[in-house]
PDB file of C-alpha atoms and ligand atoms in Angstrom:
ATOM      1  CA  MET A  26     112.235-226.325  85.978  1.00 98.00           C
ATOM      2  CA  LYS A  27     114.737-225.657  88.810  1.00 98.00           C
ATOM      3  CA  ILE A  28     118.742-226.520  88.293  1.00 98.00           C
ATOM      4  CA  ALA A  29     120.395-228.031  91.371  1.00 98.00           C
ATOM      5  CA  PRO A  30     124.072-227.948  90.329  1.00 98.00           C
ATOM      6  CA  SER A  31     125.888-230.732  92.367  1.00 98.00           C
ATOM      7  CA  VAL A  32     128.976-229.295  93.952  1.00 98.00           C
ATOM      8  CA  LEU A  33     130.511-232.717  94.131  1.00 97.00           C
ATOM      9  CA  SER A  34     132.231-232.283  90.973  1.00 97.00           C
ATOM     10  CA  LEU A  35     133.414-228.514  91.672  1.00 98.00           C
ATOM     11  CA  ASP A  36     136.875-228.195  90.424  1.00 97.00           C
ATOM     12  CA  TYR A  37     137.921-227.089  94.031  1.00 97.00           C
ATOM     13  CA  SER A  38     141.272-225.417  92.925  1.00 97.00           C
ATOM     14  CA  GLN A  39     138.762-223.154  90.891  1.00 97.00           C
ATOM     15  CA  PHE A  40     136.625-222.601  93.833  1.00 97.00           C
ATOM     16  CA  PRO A  41     135.534-218.301  93.370  1.00 97.00           C
ATOM     17  CA  LYS A  42     135.633-218.744  90.006  1.00 97.00           C
ATOM     18  CA  GLN A  43     133.073-221.696  89.937  1.00 98.00           C
ATOM     19  CA  VAL A  44     130.671-220.463  92.294  1.00 98.00           C
ATOM     20  CA  GLU A  45     130.665-217.230  90.414  1.00 98.00           C
ATOM     21  CA  GLU A  46     129.569-218.562  87.478  1.00 98.00           C
ATOM     22  CA  MET A  47     126.978-220.927  89.212  1.00 98.00           C
ATOM     23  CA  ASN A  48     125.603-218.259  90.656  1.00 98.00           C
ATOM     24  CA  ALA A  49     125.134-216.259  87.540  1.00 98.00           C
ATOM     25  CA  SER A  50     123.935-219.694  85.505  1.00 98.00           C
ATOM     26  CA  GLY A  51     120.094-219.581  86.254  1.00 98.00           C
ATOM     27  CA  ALA A  52     120.780-222.536  88.671  1.00 98.00           C
ATOM     28  CA  SER A  53     118.217-222.114  91.771  1.00 98.00           C
ATOM     29  CA  TYR A  54     119.802-224.570  94.280  1.00 98.00           C
ATOM     30  CA  ILE A  55     123.289-225.542  95.604  1.00 98.00           C
ATOM     31  CA  HIS A  56     122.928-229.457  95.812  1.00 98.00           C
ATOM     32  CA  TYR A  57     125.298-230.386  98.599  1.00 98.00           C
ATOM     33  CA  ASP A  58     125.989-234.221  98.661  1.00 98.00           C
ATOM     34  CA  VAL A  59     126.826-235.518 102.513  1.00 98.00           C
ATOM     35  CA  MET A  60     128.783-238.813 102.509  1.00 98.00           C
ATOM     36  CA  ASP A  61     129.793-240.339 105.691  1.00 98.00           C
ATOM     37  CA  GLY A  62     131.675-243.571 104.225  1.00 98.00           C
ATOM     38  CA  HIS A  63     128.956-245.916 106.081  1.00 98.00           C
ATOM     39  CA  PHE A  64     125.534-245.396 104.155  1.00 98.00           C
ATOM     40  CA  VAL A  65     127.756-244.822 100.925  1.00 98.00           C
ATOM     41  CA  PRO A  66     131.264-246.021 100.163  1.00 97.00           C
ATOM     42  CA  ASN A  67     132.749-242.371  99.899  1.00 97.00           C
ATOM     43  CA  LEU A  68     133.084-239.483 101.869  1.00 97.00           C
ATOM     44  CA  THR A  69     132.656-236.069 101.253  1.00 98.00           C
ATOM     45  CA  PHE A  70     132.255-232.695 102.939  1.00 96.00           C
ATOM     46  CA  GLY A  71     131.068-231.959 106.851  1.00 97.00           C
ATOM     47  CA  PRO A  72     129.478-228.593 107.460  1.00 98.00           C
ATOM     48  CA  ASP A  73     132.257-226.008 107.345  1.00 98.00           C
ATOM     49  CA  ILE A  74     132.367-226.088 103.607  1.00 97.00           C
ATOM     50  CA  LEU A  75     128.701-225.804 103.395  1.00 98.00           C
ATOM     51  CA  LYS A  76     129.856-222.308 105.451  1.00 98.00           C
ATOM     52  CA  ALA A  77     131.850-221.322 102.533  1.00 97.00           C
ATOM     53  CA  PHE A  78     129.332-221.916 100.230  1.00 98.00           C
ATOM     54  CA  CYS A  79     126.800-219.544 102.076  1.00 98.00           C
ATOM     55  CA  LYS A  80     129.293-216.760 102.346  1.00 98.00           C
ATOM     56  CA  SER A  81     129.639-217.003  98.469  1.00 98.00           C
ATOM     57  CA  SER A  82     126.240-217.866  97.265  1.00 98.00           C
ATOM     58  CA  ASP A  83     122.904-216.669  97.792  1.00 98.00           C
ATOM     59  CA  LEU A  84     121.437-219.760  96.139  1.00 98.00           C
ATOM     60  CA  VAL A  85     119.221-222.454  97.957  1.00 98.00           C
ATOM     61  CA  LYS A  86     121.169-224.897  99.740  1.00 98.00           C
ATOM     62  CA  ASP A  87     120.129-228.202  99.000  1.00 98.00           C
ATOM     63  CA  VAL A  88     122.080-230.885 101.647  1.00 98.00           C
ATOM     64  CA  HIS A  89     121.438-234.360 100.850  1.00 98.00           C
ATOM     65  CA  LEU A  90     122.379-236.494 103.662  1.00 98.00           C
ATOM     66  CA  MET A  91     123.622-239.809 102.356  1.00 98.00           C
ATOM     67  CA  VAL A  92     124.592-240.517 106.102  1.00 98.00           C
ATOM     68  CA  SER A  93     123.538-243.806 108.512  1.00 98.00           C
ATOM     69  CA  ASP A  94     122.371-241.271 111.164  1.00 98.00           C
ATOM     70  CA  PRO A  95     120.553-238.296 109.530  1.00 98.00           C
ATOM     71  CA  VAL A  96     119.035-237.359 113.210  1.00 98.00           C
ATOM     72  CA  PHE A  97     122.284-236.498 114.112  1.00 98.00           C
ATOM     73  CA  PHE A  98     123.447-234.958 111.495  1.00 98.00           C
ATOM     74  CA  ALA A  99     120.052-232.825 110.234  1.00 98.00           C
ATOM     75  CA  ASP A 100     121.012-230.359 112.920  1.00 98.00           C
ATOM     76  CA  VAL A 101     124.553-229.975 112.101  1.00 98.00           C
ATOM     77  CA  PHE A 102     123.880-228.951 108.591  1.00 98.00           C
ATOM     78  CA  ILE A 103     121.207-226.663 109.597  1.00 98.00           C
ATOM     79  CA  ASP A 104     123.379-224.823 112.143  1.00 98.00           C
ATOM     80  CA  ALA A 105     125.783-225.001 109.131  1.00 98.00           C
ATOM     81  CA  GLY A 106     123.182-223.041 106.680  1.00 98.00           C
ATOM     82  CA  ALA A 107     121.161-225.558 104.915  1.00 98.00           C
ATOM     83  CA  ASP A 108     117.802-224.287 103.471  1.00 98.00           C
ATOM     84  CA  ILE A 109     116.497-228.016 102.584  1.00 99.00           C
ATOM     85  CA  VAL A 110     117.609-231.227 104.534  1.00 99.00           C
ATOM     86  CA  THR A 111     117.135-234.485 102.691  1.00 98.00           C
ATOM     87  CA  PHE A 112     117.509-237.880 104.049  1.00 98.00           C
ATOM     88  CA  HIS A 113     117.254-241.368 102.908  1.00 98.00           C
ATOM     89  CA  TYR A 114     114.216-243.194 103.646  1.00 98.00           C
ATOM     90  CA  GLU A 115     116.499-246.327 104.092  1.00 98.00           C
ATOM     91  CA  ALA A 116     118.752-244.930 106.628  1.00 98.00           C
ATOM     92  CA  LEU A 117     115.688-244.768 109.154  1.00 98.00           C
ATOM     93  CA  SER A 118     113.785-247.591 110.602  1.00 88.00           C
ATOM     94  CA  SER A 119     110.102-246.998 109.923  1.00 95.00           C
ATOM     95  CA  ALA A 120     107.703-244.377 108.109  1.00 97.00           C
ATOM     96  CA  ASP A 121     107.023-243.004 111.556  1.00 97.00           C
ATOM     97  CA  ASP A 122     110.884-242.085 112.228  1.00 98.00           C
ATOM     98  CA  CYS A 123     110.833-240.321 108.905  1.00 98.00           C
ATOM     99  CA  LYS A 124     107.963-238.106 109.927  1.00 98.00           C
ATOM    100  CA  ASN A 125     109.217-237.437 113.574  1.00 98.00           C
ATOM    101  CA  LEU A 126     112.616-236.055 111.951  1.00 98.00           C
ATOM    102  CA  ALA A 127     110.664-233.940 109.245  1.00 98.00           C
ATOM    103  CA  LYS A 128     108.646-232.651 111.865  1.00 98.00           C
ATOM    104  CA  HIS A 129     111.865-231.843 113.696  1.00 98.00           C
ATOM    105  CA  ILE A 130     113.291-229.873 110.716  1.00 98.00           C
ATOM    106  CA  HIS A 131     110.353-228.143 110.327  1.00 98.00           C
ATOM    107  CA  GLU A 132     110.272-227.080 113.663  1.00 98.00           C
ATOM    108  CA  ARG A 133     114.021-225.435 112.968  1.00 98.00           C
ATOM    109  CA  GLY A 134     112.260-223.593 110.045  1.00 98.00           C
ATOM    110  CA  LYS A 135     113.796-225.453 107.180  1.00 98.00           C
ATOM    111  CA  LYS A 136     112.175-227.486 104.399  1.00 98.00           C
ATOM    112  CA  ALA A 137     112.671-231.413 104.288  1.00 99.00           C
ATOM    113  CA  GLY A 138     113.290-233.631 101.796  1.00 98.00           C
ATOM    114  CA  ILE A 139     113.205-237.125 101.755  1.00 98.00           C
ATOM    115  CA  SER A 140     115.077-239.731  98.935  1.00 98.00           C
ATOM    116  CA  ILE A 141     114.927-243.254  97.776  1.00 98.00           C
ATOM    117  CA  LYS A 142     117.586-245.274  96.216  1.00 98.00           C
ATOM    118  CA  PRO A 143     117.172-247.013  92.628  1.00 98.00           C
ATOM    119  CA  GLY A 144     116.261-250.237  94.297  1.00 98.00           C
ATOM    120  CA  THR A 145     113.415-248.769  96.686  1.00 98.00           C
ATOM    121  CA  ASP A 146     109.840-249.374  95.870  1.00 98.00           C
ATOM    122  CA  VAL A 147     108.056-245.362  95.527  1.00 98.00           C
ATOM    123  CA  GLN A 148     105.257-247.003  97.337  1.00 98.00           C
ATOM    124  CA  VAL A 149     107.188-246.672 100.772  1.00 97.00           C
ATOM    125  CA  LEU A 150     106.552-242.984 100.371  1.00 98.00           C
ATOM    126  CA  LYS A 151     102.770-242.879  99.826  1.00 97.00           C
ATOM    127  CA  PRO A 152     102.500-242.703 103.534  1.00 97.00           C
ATOM    128  CA  LEU A 153     104.668-239.679 103.682  1.00 98.00           C
ATOM    129  CA  LEU A 154     103.221-237.374 100.963  1.00 98.00           C
ATOM    130  CA  ASN A 155     102.177-235.003 103.162  1.00 98.00           C
ATOM    131  CA  ASP A 156     105.286-234.705 105.493  1.00 98.00           C
ATOM    132  CA  PHE A 157     107.482-233.466 103.216  1.00 98.00           C
ATOM    133  CA  ASP A 158     108.343-230.414 101.006  1.00 98.00           C
ATOM    134  CA  LEU A 159     110.718-232.321  98.547  1.00 98.00           C
ATOM    135  CA  PHE A 160     110.944-235.934  97.252  1.00 98.00           C
ATOM    136  CA  LEU A 161     114.553-237.005  95.619  1.00 98.00           C
ATOM    137  CA  ILE A 162     114.285-239.835  93.418  1.00 98.00           C
ATOM    138  CA  MET A 163     117.616-241.316  92.860  1.00 98.00           C
ATOM    139  CA  SER A 164     118.613-242.455  89.331  1.00 98.00           C
ATOM    140  CA  VAL A 165     121.879-244.039  90.259  1.00 98.00           C
ATOM    141  CA  GLU A 166     123.060-245.981  93.118  1.00 98.00           C
ATOM    142  CA  PRO A 167     124.347-242.876  95.687  1.00 98.00           C
ATOM    143  CA  GLY A 168     127.868-242.366  96.548  1.00 97.00           C
ATOM    144  CA  PHE A 169     129.286-241.608  93.511  1.00 96.00           C
ATOM    145  CA  GLY A 170     129.044-238.549  90.476  1.00 95.00           C
ATOM    146  CA  GLY A 171     129.511-239.729  86.883  1.00 96.00           C
ATOM    147  CA  GLN A 172     127.488-242.778  86.657  1.00 97.00           C
ATOM    148  CA  LYS A 173     124.702-243.737  84.018  1.00 98.00           C
ATOM    149  CA  PHE A 174     121.023-242.801  84.438  1.00 98.00           C
ATOM    150  CA  MET A 175     118.483-245.570  85.494  1.00 98.00           C
ATOM    151  CA  ASP A 176     115.652-245.417  83.690  1.00 97.00           C
ATOM    152  CA  ASN A 177     113.467-247.018  86.165  1.00 97.00           C
ATOM    153  CA  ALA A 178     113.494-243.752  88.060  1.00 98.00           C
ATOM    154  CA  LEU A 179     110.980-242.446  85.076  1.00 98.00           C
ATOM    155  CA  ALA A 180     108.063-244.412  86.010  1.00 98.00           C
ATOM    156  CA  LYS A 181     108.856-243.356  89.923  1.00 98.00           C
ATOM    157  CA  ILE A 182     109.056-239.661  89.270  1.00 98.00           C
ATOM    158  CA  HIS A 183     105.605-239.684  87.274  1.00 98.00           C
ATOM    159  CA  THR A 184     103.781-241.896  89.688  1.00 98.00           C
ATOM    160  CA  LEU A 185     105.152-239.495  92.849  1.00 98.00           C
ATOM    161  CA  ARG A 186     104.166-236.121  90.821  1.00 98.00           C
ATOM    162  CA  SER A 187     100.477-237.539  90.199  1.00 98.00           C
ATOM    163  CA  TRP A 188     100.369-238.686  93.690  1.00 98.00           C
ATOM    164  CA  LEU A 189     101.317-235.287  94.852  1.00 98.00           C
ATOM    165  CA  ASP A 190      99.243-233.291  92.880  1.00 98.00           C
ATOM    166  CA  GLU A 191      96.505-234.718  94.501  1.00 98.00           C
ATOM    167  CA  THR A 192      97.836-234.351  98.146  1.00 98.00           C
ATOM    168  CA  ASN A 193     100.838-232.109  98.316  1.00 98.00           C
ATOM    169  CA  PRO A 194     100.708-229.987  94.938  1.00 98.00           C
ATOM    170  CA  SER A 195     103.433-227.429  96.166  1.00 98.00           C
ATOM    171  CA  ALA A 196     105.910-230.297  96.830  1.00 98.00           C
ATOM    172  CA  GLU A 197     108.760-230.404  94.616  1.00 98.00           C
ATOM    173  CA  VAL A 198     109.962-233.932  92.900  1.00 98.00           C
ATOM    174  CA  GLU A 199     113.894-233.851  92.569  1.00 98.00           C
ATOM    175  CA  VAL A 200     115.972-236.299  90.351  1.00 98.00           C
ATOM    176  CA  ASP A 201     119.444-237.224  91.091  1.00 98.00           C
ATOM    177  CA  GLY A 202     122.297-238.975  89.189  1.00 98.00           C
ATOM    178  CA  GLY A 203     123.321-239.125  85.480  1.00 98.00           C
ATOM    179  CA  ILE A 204     121.096-236.036  84.125  1.00 98.00           C
ATOM    180  CA  ASN A 205     122.633-234.707  81.004  1.00 98.00           C
ATOM    181  CA  GLY A 206     120.666-232.954  78.330  1.00 97.00           C
ATOM    182  CA  GLU A 207     118.804-236.266  77.001  1.00 98.00           C
ATOM    183  CA  THR A 208     117.994-237.546  80.256  1.00 98.00           C
ATOM    184  CA  GLY A 209     117.059-233.978  81.753  1.00 98.00           C
ATOM    185  CA  LYS A 210     114.247-233.923  79.378  1.00 98.00           C
ATOM    186  CA  LEU A 211     112.916-237.492  79.910  1.00 98.00           C
ATOM    187  CA  CYS A 212     112.559-236.713  83.760  1.00 98.00           C
ATOM    188  CA  LYS A 213     111.190-232.953  82.933  1.00 98.00           C
ATOM    189  CA  GLU A 214     108.468-235.069  80.804  1.00 98.00           C
ATOM    190  CA  ALA A 215     108.024-237.571  83.590  1.00 98.00           C
ATOM    191  CA  GLY A 216     106.954-234.829  85.708  1.00 98.00           C
ATOM    192  CA  ALA A 217     110.233-233.680  87.593  1.00 98.00           C
ATOM    193  CA  ASP A 218     110.377-230.165  89.274  1.00 98.00           C
ATOM    194  CA  VAL A 219     114.129-230.316  90.119  1.00 98.00           C
ATOM    195  CA  LEU A 220     116.846-231.768  88.595  1.00 98.00           C
ATOM    196  CA  VAL A 221     120.414-232.356  90.254  1.00 98.00           C
ATOM    197  CA  ALA A 222     123.469-232.128  87.885  1.00 98.00           C
ATOM    198  CA  GLY A 223     127.260-232.459  88.454  1.00 98.00           C
ATOM    199  CA  SER A 224     129.460-233.945  86.058  1.00 98.00           C
ATOM    200  CA  TYR A 225     127.210-232.579  83.142  1.00 98.00           C
ATOM    201  CA  VAL A 226     127.264-229.195  84.761  1.00 98.00           C
ATOM    202  CA  PHE A 227     130.943-228.613  85.966  1.00 98.00           C
ATOM    203  CA  LYS A 228     132.615-230.526  83.218  1.00 95.00           C
ATOM    204  CA  HIS A 229     131.081-227.943  80.594  1.00 96.00           C
ATOM    205  CA  ASP A 230     130.479-224.387  80.607  1.00 98.00           C
ATOM    206  CA  ILE A 231     128.402-223.915  83.572  1.00 98.00           C
ATOM    207  CA  LYS A 232     125.986-221.286  82.501  1.00 98.00           C
ATOM    208  CA  GLU A 233     125.417-223.013  78.988  1.00 98.00           C
ATOM    209  CA  ALA A 234     125.137-226.412  80.792  1.00 98.00           C
ATOM    210  CA  VAL A 235     122.421-225.170  83.103  1.00 98.00           C
ATOM    211  CA  GLN A 236     120.780-223.354  80.639  1.00 98.00           C
ATOM    212  CA  SER A 237     120.170-226.850  78.721  1.00 98.00           C
ATOM    213  CA  LEU A 238     118.398-228.178  81.499  1.00 98.00           C
ATOM    214  CA  LEU A 239     115.805-225.430  81.774  1.00 96.00           C
TER     215      LEU A 239
HETATM  216  C1  DX5 B   6     125.423-239.450  93.851  1.00 70.99           C
HETATM  217  C2  DX5 B   6     125.148-237.910  94.388  1.00 70.99           C
HETATM  218  C3  DX5 B   6     125.017-236.804  93.214  1.00 70.99           C
HETATM  219  C4  DX5 B   6     125.603-237.220  92.064  1.00 70.99           C
HETATM  220  C5  DX5 B   6     125.213-236.631  90.842  1.00 70.99           C
HETATM  221  O1  DX5 B   6     125.544-240.097  95.193  1.00 70.99           O
HETATM  222  O2  DX5 B   6     123.811-237.916  95.253  1.00 70.99           O
HETATM  223  O3  DX5 B   6     124.151-235.762  93.625  1.00 70.99           O
HETATM  224  O4  DX5 B   6     126.518-235.580  92.439  1.00 70.99           O
HETATM  225  O5  DX5 B   6     126.252-236.678  90.003  1.00 70.99           O
HETATM  226  P1  DX5 B   6     125.951-236.379  88.252  1.00 70.99           P
HETATM  227  O6  DX5 B   6     125.424-235.675  88.112  1.00 70.99           O
HETATM  228  O7  DX5 B   6     127.680-236.620  87.903  1.00 70.99           O
HETATM  229  O8  DX5 B   6     125.497-237.910  88.234  1.00 70.99           O
HETATM  230 ZN1   ZN B   7     122.762-235.992  95.867  1.00 70.99          ZN
END
């Protein structure tokens, strides 16, 4: 299991201390939530803060774009140091547009991820299984940390993992929203490879929380 602390919940008044603790916690990715105030009703950070994480951490920079124009912002965050760029299926108008953006991200030497919101059927991902390195299932409505896990994510994780085992076994299934000790275990049993956790990690002892999810 890989753990991706969501730095949406990091205490920015304690940036160096918390980043140091995260680096030593056993986490694999830094999950960086980009919100544009349009695709979701919240605003977060731009590329400069990502550069600060790149300077202070060797963990993989897992950028989750909750933006209406991922075609524009993919390059902005690749230039700032993203290793994985995940965008939303719902932000583009067709599977072909999703494939084209994945291709572009790959041409820039980065991993490509695709995400679906809780109300989106997992079937939409079926034509895209060979085009992405990471599939991000949202288990809350994107926009805010600290929400309750929606358990319709579990069946999606299970379905996706079995499809990928057939056709693209090295691709990862990541789950995001409401992850804690209990829901993390359910996701693991359903076949998740990466758990994103924001409030659970940063509102507790960072290392203990990460270790409890492994
Ligand atoms: C929600 C974000 C999540 C969020 C998860 O829109 O994509 O990454 O930070 O936060 P928790 O773990 O608090 O639900
Ligand atoms: Zn996220």
